[in-house]
Coordinates of C-alpha atoms in Angstrom, one line a residue:
X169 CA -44.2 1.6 37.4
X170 CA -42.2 -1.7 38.3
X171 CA -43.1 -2.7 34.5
X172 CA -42.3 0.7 33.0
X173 CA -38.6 0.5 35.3
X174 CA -38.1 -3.4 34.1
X175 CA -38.6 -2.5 30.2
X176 CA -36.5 0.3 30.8
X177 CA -33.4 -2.0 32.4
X178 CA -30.5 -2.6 29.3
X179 CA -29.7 -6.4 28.8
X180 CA -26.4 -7.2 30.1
X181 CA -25.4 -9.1 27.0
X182 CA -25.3 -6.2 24.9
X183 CA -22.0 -4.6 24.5
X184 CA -21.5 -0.8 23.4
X185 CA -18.4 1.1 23.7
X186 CA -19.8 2.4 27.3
X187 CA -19.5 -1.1 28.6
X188 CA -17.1 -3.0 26.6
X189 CA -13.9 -1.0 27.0
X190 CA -13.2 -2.7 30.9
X191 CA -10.5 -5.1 30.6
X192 CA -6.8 -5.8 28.6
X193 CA -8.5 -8.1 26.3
X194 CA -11.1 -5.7 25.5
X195 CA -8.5 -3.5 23.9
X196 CA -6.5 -6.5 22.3
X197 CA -9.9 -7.6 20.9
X198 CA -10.8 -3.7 19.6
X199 CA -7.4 -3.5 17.9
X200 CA -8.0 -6.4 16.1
X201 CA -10.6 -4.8 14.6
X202 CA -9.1 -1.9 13.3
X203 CA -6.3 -5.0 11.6
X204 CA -9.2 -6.8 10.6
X205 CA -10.5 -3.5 8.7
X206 CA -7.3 -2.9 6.6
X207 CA -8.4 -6.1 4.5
X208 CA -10.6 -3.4 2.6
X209 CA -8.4 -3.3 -0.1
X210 CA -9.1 -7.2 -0.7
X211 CA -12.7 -6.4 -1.4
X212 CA -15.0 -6.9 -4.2
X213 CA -15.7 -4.4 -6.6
X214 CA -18.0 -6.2 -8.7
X215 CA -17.2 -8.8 -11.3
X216 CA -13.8 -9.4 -11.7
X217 CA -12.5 -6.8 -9.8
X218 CA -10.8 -6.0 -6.3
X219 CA -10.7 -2.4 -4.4
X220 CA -7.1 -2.7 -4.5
X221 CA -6.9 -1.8 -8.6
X222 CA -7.9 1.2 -8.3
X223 CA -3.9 2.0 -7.1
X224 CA -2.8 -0.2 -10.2
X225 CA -5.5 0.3 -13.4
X226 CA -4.2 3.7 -13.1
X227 CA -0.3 3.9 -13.5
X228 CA 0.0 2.5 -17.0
X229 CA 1.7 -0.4 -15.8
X230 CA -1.4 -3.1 -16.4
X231 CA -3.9 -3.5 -18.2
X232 CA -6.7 -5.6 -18.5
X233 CA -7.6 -9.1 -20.8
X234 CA -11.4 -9.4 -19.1
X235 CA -13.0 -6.2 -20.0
X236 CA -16.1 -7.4 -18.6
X237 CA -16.3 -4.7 -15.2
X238 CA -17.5 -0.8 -16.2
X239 CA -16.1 0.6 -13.2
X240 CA -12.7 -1.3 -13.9
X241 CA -12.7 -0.3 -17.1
X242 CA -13.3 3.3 -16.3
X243 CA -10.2 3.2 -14.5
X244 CA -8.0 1.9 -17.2
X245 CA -9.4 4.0 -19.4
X246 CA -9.3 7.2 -17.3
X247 CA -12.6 7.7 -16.8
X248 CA -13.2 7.3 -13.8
X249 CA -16.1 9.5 -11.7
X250 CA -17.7 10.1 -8.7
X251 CA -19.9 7.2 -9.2
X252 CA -16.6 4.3 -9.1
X253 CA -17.2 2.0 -6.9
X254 CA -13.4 1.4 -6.3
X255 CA -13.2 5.0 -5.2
X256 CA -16.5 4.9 -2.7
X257 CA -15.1 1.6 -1.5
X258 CA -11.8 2.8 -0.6
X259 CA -13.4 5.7 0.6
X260 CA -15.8 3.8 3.0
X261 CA -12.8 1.3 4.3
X262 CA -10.1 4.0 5.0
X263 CA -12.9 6.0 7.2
X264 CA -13.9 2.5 9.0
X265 CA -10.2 2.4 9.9
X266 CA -10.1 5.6 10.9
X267 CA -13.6 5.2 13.3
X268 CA -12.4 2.4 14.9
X269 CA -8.9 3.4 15.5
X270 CA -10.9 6.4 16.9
X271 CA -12.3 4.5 19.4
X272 CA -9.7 2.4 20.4
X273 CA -7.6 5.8 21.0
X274 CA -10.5 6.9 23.0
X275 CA -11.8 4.4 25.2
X276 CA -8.2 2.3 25.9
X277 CA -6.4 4.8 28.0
X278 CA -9.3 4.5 30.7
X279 CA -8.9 0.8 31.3
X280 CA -8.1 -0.3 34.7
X281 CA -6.2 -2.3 35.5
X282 CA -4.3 -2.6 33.0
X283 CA -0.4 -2.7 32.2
X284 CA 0.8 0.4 30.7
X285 CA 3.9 -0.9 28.9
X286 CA 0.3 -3.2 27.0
X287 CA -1.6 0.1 26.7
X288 CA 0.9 2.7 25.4
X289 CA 2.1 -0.2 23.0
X290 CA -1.6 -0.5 21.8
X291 CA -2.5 2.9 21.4
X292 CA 0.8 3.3 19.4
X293 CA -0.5 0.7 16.8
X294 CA -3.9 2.4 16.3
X295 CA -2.1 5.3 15.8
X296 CA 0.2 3.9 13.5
X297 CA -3.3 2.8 11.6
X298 CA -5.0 5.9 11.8
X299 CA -2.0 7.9 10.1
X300 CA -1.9 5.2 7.3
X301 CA -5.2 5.7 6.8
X302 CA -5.0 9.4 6.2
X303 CA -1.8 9.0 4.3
X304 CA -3.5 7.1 2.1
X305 CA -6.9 9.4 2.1
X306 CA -4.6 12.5 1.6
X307 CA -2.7 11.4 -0.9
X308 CA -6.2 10.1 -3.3
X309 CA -8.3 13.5 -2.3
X310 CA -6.3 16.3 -1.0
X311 CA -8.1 18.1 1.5
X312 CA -10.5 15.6 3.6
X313 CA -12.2 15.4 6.7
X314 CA -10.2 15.2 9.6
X315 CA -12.0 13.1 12.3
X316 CA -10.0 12.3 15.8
X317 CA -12.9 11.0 18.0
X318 CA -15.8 8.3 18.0
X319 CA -18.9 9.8 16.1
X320 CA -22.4 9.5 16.6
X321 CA -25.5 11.0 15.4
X322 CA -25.6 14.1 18.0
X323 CA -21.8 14.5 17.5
X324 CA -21.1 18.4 17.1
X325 CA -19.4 17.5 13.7
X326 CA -21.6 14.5 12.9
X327 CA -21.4 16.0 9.2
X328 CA -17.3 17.2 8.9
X329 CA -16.4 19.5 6.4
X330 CA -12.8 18.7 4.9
X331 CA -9.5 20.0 6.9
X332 CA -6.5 21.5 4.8
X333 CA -4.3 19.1 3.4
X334 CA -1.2 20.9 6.1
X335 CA -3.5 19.9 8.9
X336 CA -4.4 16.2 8.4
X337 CA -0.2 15.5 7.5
X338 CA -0.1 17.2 10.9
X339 CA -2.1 14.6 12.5
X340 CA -0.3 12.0 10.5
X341 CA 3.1 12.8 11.6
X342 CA 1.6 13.2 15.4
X343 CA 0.2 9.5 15.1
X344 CA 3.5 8.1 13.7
X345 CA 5.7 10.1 16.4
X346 CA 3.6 8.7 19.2
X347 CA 3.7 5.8 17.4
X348 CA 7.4 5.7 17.6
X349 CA 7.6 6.3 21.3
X350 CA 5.1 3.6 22.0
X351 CA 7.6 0.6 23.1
X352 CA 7.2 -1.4 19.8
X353 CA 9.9 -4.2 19.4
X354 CA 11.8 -3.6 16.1
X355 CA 9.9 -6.5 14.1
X356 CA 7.1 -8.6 15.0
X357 CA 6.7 -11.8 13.4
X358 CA 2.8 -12.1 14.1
X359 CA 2.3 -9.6 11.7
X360 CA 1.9 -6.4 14.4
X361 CA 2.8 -2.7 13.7
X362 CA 6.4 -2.8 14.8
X363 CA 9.1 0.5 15.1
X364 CA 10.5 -0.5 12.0
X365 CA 7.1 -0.4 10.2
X366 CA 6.4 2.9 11.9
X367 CA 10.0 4.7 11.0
X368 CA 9.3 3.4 7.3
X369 CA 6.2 5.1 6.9
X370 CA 7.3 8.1 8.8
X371 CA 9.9 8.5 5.9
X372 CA 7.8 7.9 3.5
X373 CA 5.3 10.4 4.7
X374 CA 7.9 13.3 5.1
X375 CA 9.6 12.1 1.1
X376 CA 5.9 12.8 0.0
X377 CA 6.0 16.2 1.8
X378 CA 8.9 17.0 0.3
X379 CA 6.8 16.6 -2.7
X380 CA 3.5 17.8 -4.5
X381 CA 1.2 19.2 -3.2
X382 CA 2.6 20.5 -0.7
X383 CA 6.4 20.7 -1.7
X384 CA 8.7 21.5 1.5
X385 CA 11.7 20.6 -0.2
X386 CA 15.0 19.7 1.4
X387 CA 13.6 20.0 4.9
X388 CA 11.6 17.1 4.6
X389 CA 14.0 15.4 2.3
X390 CA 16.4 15.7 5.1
X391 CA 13.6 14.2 7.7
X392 CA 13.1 11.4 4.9
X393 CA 16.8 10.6 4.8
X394 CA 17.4 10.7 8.3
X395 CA 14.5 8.2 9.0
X396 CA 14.7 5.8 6.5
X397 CA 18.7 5.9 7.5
X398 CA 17.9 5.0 11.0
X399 CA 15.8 2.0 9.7
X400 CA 18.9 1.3 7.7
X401 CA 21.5 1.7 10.4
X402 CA 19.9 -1.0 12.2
X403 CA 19.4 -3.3 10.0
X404 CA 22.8 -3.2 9.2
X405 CA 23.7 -4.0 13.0
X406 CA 21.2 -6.6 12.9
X407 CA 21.1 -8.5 9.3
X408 CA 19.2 -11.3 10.5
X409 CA 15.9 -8.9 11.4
X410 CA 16.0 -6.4 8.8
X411 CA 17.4 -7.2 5.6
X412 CA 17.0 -7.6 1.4
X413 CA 15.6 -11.5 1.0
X414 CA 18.3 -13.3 -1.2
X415 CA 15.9 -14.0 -3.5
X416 CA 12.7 -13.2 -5.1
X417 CA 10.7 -15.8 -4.3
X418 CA 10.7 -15.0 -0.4
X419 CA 9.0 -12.1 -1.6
X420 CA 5.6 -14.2 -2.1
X421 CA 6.4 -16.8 0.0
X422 CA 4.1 -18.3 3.1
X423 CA 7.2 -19.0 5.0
X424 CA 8.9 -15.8 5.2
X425 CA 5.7 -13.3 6.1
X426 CA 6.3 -10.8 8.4
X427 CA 10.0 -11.5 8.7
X428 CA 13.3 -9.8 7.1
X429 CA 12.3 -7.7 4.4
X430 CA 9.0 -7.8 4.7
X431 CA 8.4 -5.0 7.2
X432 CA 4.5 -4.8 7.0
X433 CA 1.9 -6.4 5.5
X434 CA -2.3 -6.9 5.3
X435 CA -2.4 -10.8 7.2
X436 CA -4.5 -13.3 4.8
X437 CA -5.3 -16.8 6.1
X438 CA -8.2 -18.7 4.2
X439 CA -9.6 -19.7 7.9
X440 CA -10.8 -15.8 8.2
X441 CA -9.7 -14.3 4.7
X442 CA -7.4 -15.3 1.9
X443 CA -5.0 -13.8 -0.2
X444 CA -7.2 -11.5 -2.7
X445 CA -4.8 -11.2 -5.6
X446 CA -6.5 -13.5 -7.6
X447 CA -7.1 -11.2 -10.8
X448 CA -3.5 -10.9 -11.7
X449 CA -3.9 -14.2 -12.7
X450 CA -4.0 -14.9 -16.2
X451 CA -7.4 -14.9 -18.2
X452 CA -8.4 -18.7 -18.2
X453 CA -5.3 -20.3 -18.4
X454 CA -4.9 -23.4 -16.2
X455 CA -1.9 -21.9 -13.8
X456 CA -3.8 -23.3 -10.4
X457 CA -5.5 -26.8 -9.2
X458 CA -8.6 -25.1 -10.8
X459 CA -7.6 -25.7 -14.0
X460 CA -8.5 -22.5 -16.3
X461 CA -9.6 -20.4 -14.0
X462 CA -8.5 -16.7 -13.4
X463 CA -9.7 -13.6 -14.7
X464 CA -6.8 -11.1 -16.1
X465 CA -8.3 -8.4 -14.7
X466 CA -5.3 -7.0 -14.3
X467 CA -2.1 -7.8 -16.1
X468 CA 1.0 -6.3 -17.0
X469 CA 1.4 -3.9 -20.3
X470 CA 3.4 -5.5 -22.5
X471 CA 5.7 -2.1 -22.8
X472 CA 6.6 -2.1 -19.1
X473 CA 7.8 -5.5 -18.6
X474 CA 10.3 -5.0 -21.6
X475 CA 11.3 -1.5 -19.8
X476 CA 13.5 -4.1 -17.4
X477 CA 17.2 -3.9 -18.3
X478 CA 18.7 -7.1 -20.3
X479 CA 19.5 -9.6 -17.4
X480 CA 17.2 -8.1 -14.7
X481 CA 16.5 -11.3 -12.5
X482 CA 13.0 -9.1 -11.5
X483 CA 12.1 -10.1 -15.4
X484 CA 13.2 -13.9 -15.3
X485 CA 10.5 -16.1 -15.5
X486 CA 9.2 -17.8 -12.0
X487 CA 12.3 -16.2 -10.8
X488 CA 11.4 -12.7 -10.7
X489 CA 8.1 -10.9 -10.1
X490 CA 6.9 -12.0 -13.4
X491 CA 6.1 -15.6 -15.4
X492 CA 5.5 -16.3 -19.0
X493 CA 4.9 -19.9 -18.8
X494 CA 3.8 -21.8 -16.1
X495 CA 2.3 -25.8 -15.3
X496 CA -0.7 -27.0 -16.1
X497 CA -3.5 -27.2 -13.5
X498 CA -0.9 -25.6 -11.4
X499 CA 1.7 -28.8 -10.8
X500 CA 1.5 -30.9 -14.4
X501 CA 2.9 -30.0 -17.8
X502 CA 4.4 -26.8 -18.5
X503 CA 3.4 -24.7 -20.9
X504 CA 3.8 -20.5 -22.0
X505 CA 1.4 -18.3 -21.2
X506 CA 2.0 -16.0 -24.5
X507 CA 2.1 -12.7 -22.0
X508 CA 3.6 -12.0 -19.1
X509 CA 1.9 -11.9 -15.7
X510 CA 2.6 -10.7 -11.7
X511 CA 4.2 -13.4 -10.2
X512 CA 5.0 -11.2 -7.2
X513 CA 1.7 -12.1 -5.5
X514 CA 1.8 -15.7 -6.9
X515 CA 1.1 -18.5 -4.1
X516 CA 3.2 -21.4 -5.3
X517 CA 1.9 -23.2 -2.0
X518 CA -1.4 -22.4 -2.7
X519 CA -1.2 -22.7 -6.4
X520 CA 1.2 -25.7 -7.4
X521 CA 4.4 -26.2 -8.8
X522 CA 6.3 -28.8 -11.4
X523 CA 5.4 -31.8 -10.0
X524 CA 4.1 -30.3 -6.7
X525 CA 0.1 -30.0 -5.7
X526 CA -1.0 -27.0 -4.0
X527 CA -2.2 -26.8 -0.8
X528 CA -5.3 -25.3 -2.4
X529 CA -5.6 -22.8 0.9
X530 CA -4.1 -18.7 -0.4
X531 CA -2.6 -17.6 2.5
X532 CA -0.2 -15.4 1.6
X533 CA -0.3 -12.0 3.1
X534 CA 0.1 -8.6 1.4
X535 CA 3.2 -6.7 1.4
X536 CA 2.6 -3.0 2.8
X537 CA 6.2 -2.2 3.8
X538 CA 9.3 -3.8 2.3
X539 CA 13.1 -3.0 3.3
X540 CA 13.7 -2.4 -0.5
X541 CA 11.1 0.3 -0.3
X542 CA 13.3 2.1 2.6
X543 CA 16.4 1.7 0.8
X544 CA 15.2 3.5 -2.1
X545 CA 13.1 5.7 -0.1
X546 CA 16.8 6.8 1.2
X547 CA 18.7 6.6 -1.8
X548 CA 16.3 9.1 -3.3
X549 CA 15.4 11.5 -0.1
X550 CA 19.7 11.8 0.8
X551 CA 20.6 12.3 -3.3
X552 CA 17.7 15.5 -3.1
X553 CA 20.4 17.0 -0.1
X554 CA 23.0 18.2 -3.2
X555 CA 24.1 15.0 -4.8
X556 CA 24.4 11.4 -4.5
X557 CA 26.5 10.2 -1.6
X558 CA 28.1 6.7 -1.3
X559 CA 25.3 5.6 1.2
X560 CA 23.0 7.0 -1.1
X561 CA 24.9 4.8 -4.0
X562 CA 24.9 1.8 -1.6
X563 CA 21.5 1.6 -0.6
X564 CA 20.3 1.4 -5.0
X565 CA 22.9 -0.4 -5.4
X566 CA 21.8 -3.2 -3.3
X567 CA 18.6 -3.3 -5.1
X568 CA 20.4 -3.4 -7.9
X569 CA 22.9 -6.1 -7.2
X570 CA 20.2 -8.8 -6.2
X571 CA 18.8 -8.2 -9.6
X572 CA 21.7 -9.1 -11.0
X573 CA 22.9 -5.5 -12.9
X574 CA 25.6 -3.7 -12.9
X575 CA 25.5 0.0 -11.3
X576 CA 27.8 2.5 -12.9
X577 CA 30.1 4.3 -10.8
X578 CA 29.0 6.9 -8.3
X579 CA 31.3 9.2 -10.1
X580 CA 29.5 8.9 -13.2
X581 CA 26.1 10.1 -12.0
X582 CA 25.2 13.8 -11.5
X583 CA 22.2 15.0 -9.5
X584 CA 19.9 14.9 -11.8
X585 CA 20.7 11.2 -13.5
X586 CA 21.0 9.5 -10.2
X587 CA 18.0 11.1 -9.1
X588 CA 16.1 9.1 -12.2
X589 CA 18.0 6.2 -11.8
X590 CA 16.3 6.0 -8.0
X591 CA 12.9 6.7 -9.7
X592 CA 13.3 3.9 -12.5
X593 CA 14.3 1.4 -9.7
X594 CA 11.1 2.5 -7.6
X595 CA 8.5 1.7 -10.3
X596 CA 10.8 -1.8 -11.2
X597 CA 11.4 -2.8 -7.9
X598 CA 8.0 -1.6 -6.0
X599 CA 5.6 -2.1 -9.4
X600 CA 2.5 -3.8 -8.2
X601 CA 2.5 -2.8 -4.5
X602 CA 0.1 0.0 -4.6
X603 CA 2.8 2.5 -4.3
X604 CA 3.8 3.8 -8.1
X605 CA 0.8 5.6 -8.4
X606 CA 1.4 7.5 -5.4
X607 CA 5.1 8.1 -6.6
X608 CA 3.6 9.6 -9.5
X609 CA 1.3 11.6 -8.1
X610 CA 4.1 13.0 -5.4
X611 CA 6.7 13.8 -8.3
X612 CA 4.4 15.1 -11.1
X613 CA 6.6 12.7 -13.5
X614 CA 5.8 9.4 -15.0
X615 CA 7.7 6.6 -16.2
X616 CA 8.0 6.5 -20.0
X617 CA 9.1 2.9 -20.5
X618 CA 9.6 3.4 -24.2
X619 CA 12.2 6.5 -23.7
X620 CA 13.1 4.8 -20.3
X621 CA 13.1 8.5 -19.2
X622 CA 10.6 10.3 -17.4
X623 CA 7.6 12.5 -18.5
X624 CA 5.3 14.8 -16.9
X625 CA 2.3 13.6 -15.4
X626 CA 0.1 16.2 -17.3
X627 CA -0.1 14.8 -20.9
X628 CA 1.8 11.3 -20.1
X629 CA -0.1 9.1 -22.7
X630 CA -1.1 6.3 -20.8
X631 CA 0.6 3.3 -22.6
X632 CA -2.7 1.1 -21.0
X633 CA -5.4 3.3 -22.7
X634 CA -3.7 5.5 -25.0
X635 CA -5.0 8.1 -23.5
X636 CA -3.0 11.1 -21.5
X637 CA -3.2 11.6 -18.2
X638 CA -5.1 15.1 -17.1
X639 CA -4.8 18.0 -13.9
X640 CA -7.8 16.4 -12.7
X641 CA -6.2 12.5 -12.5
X642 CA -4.0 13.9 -9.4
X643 CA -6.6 13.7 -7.2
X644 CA -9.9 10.9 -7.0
X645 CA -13.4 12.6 -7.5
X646 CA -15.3 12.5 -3.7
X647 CA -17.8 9.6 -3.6
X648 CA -20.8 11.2 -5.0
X649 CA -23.1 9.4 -2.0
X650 CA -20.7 10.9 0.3
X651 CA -21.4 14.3 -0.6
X652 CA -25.2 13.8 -1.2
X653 CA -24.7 12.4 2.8
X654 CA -22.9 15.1 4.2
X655 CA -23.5 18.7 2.2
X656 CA -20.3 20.2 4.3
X657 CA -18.0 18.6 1.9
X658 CA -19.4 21.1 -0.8
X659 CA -17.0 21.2 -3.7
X660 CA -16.4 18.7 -5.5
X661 CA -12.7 17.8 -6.6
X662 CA -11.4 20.0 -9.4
X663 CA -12.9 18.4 -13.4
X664 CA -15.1 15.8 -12.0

């Protein structure tokens, strides 16, 4: 019996969540987690290829020199299925957000002792992370499963069927209200959710209501303005926190993460993870201290980078968010690229530049949230209200202004023109940030950069694959493992 009774006994140096949820820094170290998992979208996807495209091969606004990945190339050619592994992998990481933000909102609040002003400001950020994960999962699949609690194999819904789109933006607005409340400073340089962060998102999650698919109109347009105007209002009281960078090379710079305009981001540091942008780098052309190295996986379409206005700074070379020619083996000669490329996610630290060796070490961080994203966010959400206002004129102006163009009067635009002058400045401004396929899927329309008008999403020839956009594209196929896993998600997504 004494044997049977000592096999029995559970080694003290194995943690689950019954044992490990007992002190502060048990919480600090389980949120960490849930950051740690948003670096999903940094993943490989096989050769040549990131999780993160599938948001970009998509939108028309890339397109690919390598050639060399199916599933990639399934994307830019709009034929993607059930079997991508883009779409399982973002699948698989948005859930393992979800499951450990799910714990973290479960086992934290028991803690004792433990400061609540430290608990209530760490169950805010998971739910800040647990709505963005769902924003993003309800915006790719429509109706998905709704999960609020740690699983396991006995759990009563072990195998969840989906919940109604309606229902998981419920939960999303919950988190991000909670969130709101939670005693968040306004910015946080280290990179943590912060109020700011959490009022962006909000408005961006009641503009997409607004929206398709579920289209509540000016109600939520209202919310959207009101929101992104109280991000706005302080900013303007405080320009040193929140404000537009004075130029665009902060944007990608190590030096200004997590600070001024850059509201949220995915944290990279080559000690744990770095920067995984590496395929908008040109195909084999010596722009880093690797020589030719790079893979063009994804690079701009030719079409869309013309689309900028004559004199738009964003187009300048190395000054914008693009380069044509850059130095060799990252700090010697120049010499032109014969294309353009991102440079929005280029690490000139990292990298090199004339005359300069890199550090060799990517550390650059992923934007999430950027002030110019709230600004237009406003601009369009207040214009939806009846017309376009003077804040409303302000706040596009402003984007407008640092890229050196000239805004016509507000007198000149009606409703409807200002309303696409806000949508052009979205997919110039925010192109590459996995966020214009989401505007497209939201307003049914799509940029037509050789009318510089808009068209509908059904039938919108993509200018990457010459091929036109169908019903179906508005929503991902469900990971065809996932459903062979779990039979309650049953019907497959409509044309897959």
């Amino acid at each position: 019996m004494g044997c049977t009774d000592f096999l029995d006994e559970q080694a003290p140096s194995n943690l689950t969540p019954d044992n490990f949820y007992t002190i502060p820094d048990h919480a600090e170290a389980a949120l960490a987690a849930v950051y740690a998992d948003l670096r999903f979208m940094g993943g490989g996807a096989g050769i040549f290829s990131s999780n993160w495209q599938l948001l970009e091969a998509m939108t028309g606004t890339s397109t690919t020199e390598t050639a060399q990945n199916s599933d990639l190339n399934n994307l830019y050619s709009l034929s993607l299925d059930a079997n991508t592994i883009h779409v399982t992998n973002y699948w698989n990481g948005l859930y393992r957000v979800i499951a450990n933000a799910n714990q973290v909102l479960d086992k934290v609040p028991s803690i004792t002792p433990m400061p609540e002003a430290q608990k209530t400001k760490i169950l805010g950020e998971a739910r800040f992370l647990r709505a963005s994960a769902y924003f993003t999962a309800v915006r790719l699949w429509g109706d998905v499963p709704l999960i609020t609690a740690p699983q396991s194999a006995s759990s009563e819904n072990f195998l969840p069927s989906r919940a109604s789109k309606e229902d998981v933006y419920k939960l999303i607005v919950e988190d991000l209200t909670a969130a709101e409340n939670a005693g968040l400073a306004w910015m946080d340089v280290t990179g943590r959710v912060n109020k700011a962060a959490v009022k962006a998102q909000l408005a961006e999650v009641y503009l997409t209501m607004a929206g398709f698919p579920l289209n509540k109109g000016a109600s939520h347009y209202k919310l959207a303005a009101d929101k992104a105007l109280e991000v706005i209002t302080y900013a303007n009281a405080n320009p040193a926190v929140i404000n537009l960078f004075t130029n665009y090379y902060d944007v990608h710079s190590e030096t200004t993460e997590n600070r001024l305009e850059h509201i949220f981001m995915i944290q990279y540091n080559t000690l744990v993870a770095g920067n995984p942008m590496d395929n908008f780098y040109p195909n084999f052309k010596p722009v880093t201290f690797n020589g030719p190295g790079g893979t063009g996986s994804s690079v701009p379409t030719t079409t869309f980078y013309n689309s900028y206005e004559k004199g738009d700074l964003r187009a300048k070379n190395q000054e914008g968010y693009f380069y044509t020619s850059y130095f060799t083996n990252g700090s010697g000669a120049p010499f032109d690229l014969g294309a353009p490329y991102v440079f929005k996610h280029f690490n000139q630290t990292s990298a090199g530049k004339a005359g300069v060796a890199g550090t060799r070490q990517n550390n650059l961080n992923v934007p999430q949230i950027r002030y110019a994203q709230v600004l237009l966010t406003y601009a369009e959400a207040q214009n939806e209200l009846g017309a376009p206002t003077q804040a409303a004129y302000d706040a596009l102006k402003r984007i407008r202004d640092r890229a050196t163009l000239t805004t016509p009067a507000l007198g000149t635009f009606s409703q409807a023109s200002f309303r696409e002058a806000v949508w052009r400045e979205r997919w110039h401004e925010l192109a590459y940030e996995q966020i214009t396929w989401f505007d497209m899927v939201r307003l049914r329309k799509v940029y037509n950069e050789k009318t510089n008008g808009f068209d509908s999403f059904v039938g919108h020839i993509n200018p990457s694959s010459n091929q036109a956009l169908q019903e179906k594209h508005l929503l991902l196929p469900l990971p065809r493992q996932e459903m062979l896993n779990n039979p309650n998600l049953k019907t497959q997504n409509p044309g897959y």
